[in-house]
Amino acid sequence: MEDANKNRLRDVAEEILRAIEQIAHLARQKLEATRDLQQNVFANVNTFHSSAGLAELHRIRYENRIRLENLANEPAIARVLVTGENEEDKTYYICRGAALSDIPNLASYRAPVGRLAALSVGETMDIPGGETVTVKEKTMLRPYREERRWDSRDNVFVAPNLGPVTIQSLRLFLAQFAESEGEDLIAQLLAEERLQASVIQGVRRAVVTRMALRDQPILDRYQDEIFRLPLNTRVLLLGPAGTGKTTTLIRRLAQKRDPEFLDAPESALVTNIAHITSSDHRESWLMLTPTKLLKLYLKEAFAREGVPASDERVQTWDEVRHHLARHTFGLLKTAAGGGPLVLVEDLHVLSDHALQRSAEWFSDFDSWQRQSFVEDLGQAALALALVDAGEIQHFADSLSPLFCHPSPVRLEELLYDLASKAEPARELIGKLEESIAAVIQKHLWEAVKEDRGFLDALAQLTIRLEEKADHKGIEPEDVDSTQGESSDDETGPSGAPTTANPAVPGPALTPRLKAIRAYDRALRAHARAAAAGRQLSANSVAGQIVAWLDHRLPRGDDLLMLGTKLWTQAALRRLLNPLKHYIQSMPKRYQDFRRARMPQGGWYRRVDSPAARVHPLELDLQLLALLRTAQQLLQRPSIFAGIENPYWSSLRPIANEFRNQIFVDEAPDFSPVQLACIGALAHPRLRSFFACGDFNQRLTLWGARTFEQVRWFFPDLTIKRIATAYRQTKQLADLGAALVSAMGGDGVSDAPALPEHFSCEGVPPALIESASMSVQVQWLAQRIREIERFVELLPSIAIFVCAESEVTPLARSLRQQLRDYNIPVFDCVNGEAVGPDRAVRVFNAEHIKGLEFEAVFFVAVDRLYKLQPSLFDKYLYVGITRAATYLGLTCEGRLPAPMDSLRKYFVNDWESSTWRG
């Protein structure tokens, strides 16, 4: 290296060390100052009236402390020298999170000027203030503090006539200058040699020493452009393994959740939404991941960005689905009541066609259930038109224009138009209820008058029937068809609740009040059945109570008149709050749809399965139908503003689930319907959705296969692609590309490109065939010892097996083989990470998504081919792309036939590097 370049690097290194020391020192000073602040910063605080203000103060202080701690621990991640239009140079230091205003040339990477760190030398940019600058020099930094002194390792310096070069340590680099300037000639020669060794041409790849997502402080220019897209953009980011998709996603979240880094239109929109919903934009986000293990490491990556990521913010779809179905929509049965459905994960009711074509399956169901619901409302309106009563006929006439369209009206428009009919319907229902309650009360009084022990006897019968009842087989007559649609204060005779919701806590009913309620419900069911020309089932609870009541019941015209009023009331309640009925009756419509489609053999297997039991993917269909309707309704400003109106109040629990930002990692693992459900959780005013993944890494049978399947629900989805892979050596990248070509890949995925000036050479992958398990274990132990000798420390190593039952036995056997070398081996049962960073871990292959290791071994790949023929290529590709440098495969027999052409890529071992023919 020329002396001029050495001296330039020396000047830059000295400047960087001074700068990071200054930044860290100031951050520590401010951090100490914040610790002295007490709650009395509010003058005359009234904790009763000022709790919200105190909470906001604590939040601000906490976030400020986190920012200062991060800055004190990592003062800067880049140094950029730019030249302005007036040819004056200016140096910027870029930090990961928020910057300190006390240092004018310190800028956050999330700020617009932070993009300078992603540009190449020679590129120009308009910085805030209107000036155009050109990047003259750039240094990527990884600062750390050791023995009370700051240093920075693996620094990458780039200038027009120099670089990129990697300086392993700034302090060691500068120390060689002091030694070379001494009088001892030998010391000078040795110092010169160490100086040359400390500066490496190109960019050196870091060894993966711990089980974590790779930290990439500065994105490349393409990733940087993507993460800065406007907040209200819907994006699908595609790219091969190791291209930084997840890192880009995390960086976007870190920037977009902070109001400081939003532009003016974004900030105004977020403020408006916060005013309506009283939500905090910083906390209004949700990230979905396919596995719990990946969820754990995403949270760790968020922590590096200073983003608090609780379990409430980072979840799997299984967790979100369960919450929505059980708590938000009440579709699932609970111990306290709830909906009718029981979730059964291993239910074998769906066909392969349903798994692979979930979008078409949903479209069929949604069209069917919407038409069914609109027809149900139309039947209710028709029933009212046939009632011989002036007020009801007048109301029915007002409904006629809504149901006389030649083509089916859109459900959302009908629900919106019926809002104006709610109050007239409520008044008519009230009048009918007075009349109905008077009749029921009259007959109840007569029964009590005839027998003072009537209520006690009925109470005993009711208790016996409740104890005997098999709630899975309750007849329809046992459930009031209008239950849940009446007003909350509806009561029956003597004030006994007629439609009590068991999911809502209330005062305990005494035996006599229970008897009154049972009498009321049974009489209503009996009258409705009589008016419909049928009888109650003798096995139902209501049927048995009616049989016991016998002569105490109204008969003839009185019974028919009561039944007619009840049917009229039920029709009115359908129209009083059809939205509430639409939500509550979704399971019934789905059960009817499945019953209608099962004989056709398209979406369902012809099996005998209880209607109440549903597969998780069946629950997804119902959730999407509900979320889609809610989204379309809440896009109307008048509905969102009037959400407290009783007619629209059913939307409040759904609106509470909306988030300003929605993120999805490993998107192809989710079905198109699941992705649509997740996207429908985005606030309808923002519609912010960011997903990333690689179709060749799909590890589920129902996962999305092409970006057209993802775009099905998001017609405005922006597709972005990145192809530069930073994780792997050239040998492993070539093998991964060859595997995709040999096995055939899903979707459209660009072949990975290796980064320019990157040190990407490694060793070929290793393979052993026709080996018993004991021989495979010995071979694994030999390769692991080789790796430790090559690297001179034990890096992060993973071993993938075919089934969960194989994890512990293999770990135990390998532990015996490596015991004399003190190499720890941990069995990660169910994908749970245990043990220190530098260790060997054994996983079931299904848990491998999203992780990264220096070395990966895949055991018995030929057996995996037999166990998972549909997903074998995906499992193997994902496994191969988890490795940064070393990859080993073992086979009990021969490589699977589709991989035969790949044999030339492998060697027997790494020490001899004997190539296979």
JSON list of C-alpha atoms in Angstrom, two decimals, residues 211 293 797-801 803-815 823-836 839-844 847:
[
{"chain": "A", "resi": 211, "resn": "MET", "atom": "CA", "xyz": [-27.27, -18.29, 17.08]},
{"chain": "A", "resi": 293, "resn": "LEU", "atom": "CA", "xyz": [-38.15, -19.96, 17.44]},
{"chain": "A", "resi": 797, "resn": "ILE", "atom": "CA", "xyz": [-23.14, -25.14, 14.40]},
{"chain": "A", "resi": 798, "resn": "ALA", "atom": "CA", "xyz": [-26.56, -26.68, 13.74]},
{"chain": "A", "resi": 799, "resn": "ILE", "atom": "CA", "xyz": [-27.54, -30.26, 12.96]},
{"chain": "A", "resi": 800, "resn": "PHE", "atom": "CA", "xyz": [-30.96, -30.93, 11.42]},
{"chain": "A", "resi": 801, "resn": "VAL", "atom": "CA", "xyz": [-32.74, -34.27, 11.74]},
{"chain": "A", "resi": 803, "resn": "ALA", "atom": "CA", "xyz": [-38.21, -35.87, 13.17]},
{"chain": "A", "resi": 804, "resn": "GLU", "atom": "CA", "xyz": [-38.59, -34.57, 16.70]},
{"chain": "A", "resi": 805, "resn": "SER", "atom": "CA", "xyz": [-38.05, -38.06, 18.12]},
{"chain": "A", "resi": 806, "resn": "GLU", "atom": "CA", "xyz": [-34.52, -38.11, 16.66]},
{"chain": "A", "resi": 807, "resn": "VAL", "atom": "CA", "xyz": [-33.29, -34.89, 18.30]},
{"chain": "A", "resi": 808, "resn": "THR", "atom": "CA", "xyz": [-32.33, -36.20, 21.74]},
{"chain": "A", "resi": 809, "resn": "PRO", "atom": "CA", "xyz": [-30.84, -39.58, 20.66]},
{"chain": "A", "resi": 810, "resn": "LEU", "atom": "CA", "xyz": [-28.56, -37.95, 18.09]},
{"chain": "A", "resi": 811, "resn": "ALA", "atom": "CA", "xyz": [-27.49, -35.23, 20.53]},
{"chain": "A", "resi": 812, "resn": "ARG", "atom": "CA", "xyz": [-26.68, -37.89, 23.13]},
{"chain": "A", "resi": 813, "resn": "SER", "atom": "CA", "xyz": [-24.57, -39.94, 20.69]},
{"chain": "A", "resi": 814, "resn": "LEU", "atom": "CA", "xyz": [-22.73, -36.91, 19.35]},
{"chain": "A", "resi": 815, "resn": "ARG", "atom": "CA", "xyz": [-22.06, -35.66, 22.86]},
{"chain": "A", "resi": 823, "resn": "ILE", "atom": "CA", "xyz": [-17.46, -29.39, 22.64]},
{"chain": "A", "resi": 824, "resn": "PRO", "atom": "CA", "xyz": [-20.97, -28.82, 24.04]},
{"chain": "A", "resi": 825, "resn": "VAL", "atom": "CA", "xyz": [-23.92, -30.43, 22.23]},
{"chain": "A", "resi": 826, "resn": "PHE", "atom": "CA", "xyz": [-27.51, -29.43, 23.01]},
{"chain": "A", "resi": 827, "resn": "ASP", "atom": "CA", "xyz": [-30.74, -31.09, 21.97]},
{"chain": "A", "resi": 828, "resn": "CYS", "atom": "CA", "xyz": [-33.17, -28.28, 21.06]},
{"chain": "A", "resi": 829, "resn": "VAL", "atom": "CA", "xyz": [-36.42, -30.11, 21.60]},
{"chain": "A", "resi": 830, "resn": "ASN", "atom": "CA", "xyz": [-39.40, -28.47, 19.87]},
{"chain": "A", "resi": 831, "resn": "GLY", "atom": "CA", "xyz": [-37.06, -25.88, 18.41]},
{"chain": "A", "resi": 832, "resn": "GLU", "atom": "CA", "xyz": [-36.18, -24.29, 21.74]},
{"chain": "A", "resi": 833, "resn": "ALA", "atom": "CA", "xyz": [-32.69, -22.78, 21.79]},
{"chain": "A", "resi": 834, "resn": "VAL", "atom": "CA", "xyz": [-30.53, -23.71, 24.77]},
{"chain": "A", "resi": 835, "resn": "GLY", "atom": "CA", "xyz": [-26.93, -23.40, 25.83]},
{"chain": "A", "resi": 836, "resn": "PRO", "atom": "CA", "xyz": [-24.16, -20.90, 25.10]},
{"chain": "A", "resi": 839, "resn": "ALA", "atom": "CA", "xyz": [-22.06, -24.79, 20.66]},
{"chain": "A", "resi": 840, "resn": "VAL", "atom": "CA", "xyz": [-23.51, -27.57, 18.54]},
{"chain": "A", "resi": 841, "resn": "ARG", "atom": "CA", "xyz": [-27.30, -27.66, 18.47]},
{"chain": "A", "resi": 842, "resn": "VAL", "atom": "CA", "xyz": [-29.59, -30.41, 17.16]},
{"chain": "A", "resi": 843, "resn": "PHE", "atom": "CA", "xyz": [-32.98, -29.42, 15.70]},
{"chain": "A", "resi": 844, "resn": "ASN", "atom": "CA", "xyz": [-35.92, -31.03, 14.02]},
{"chain": "A", "resi": 847, "resn": "HIS", "atom": "CA", "xyz": [-37.71, -25.43, 13.04]}
]
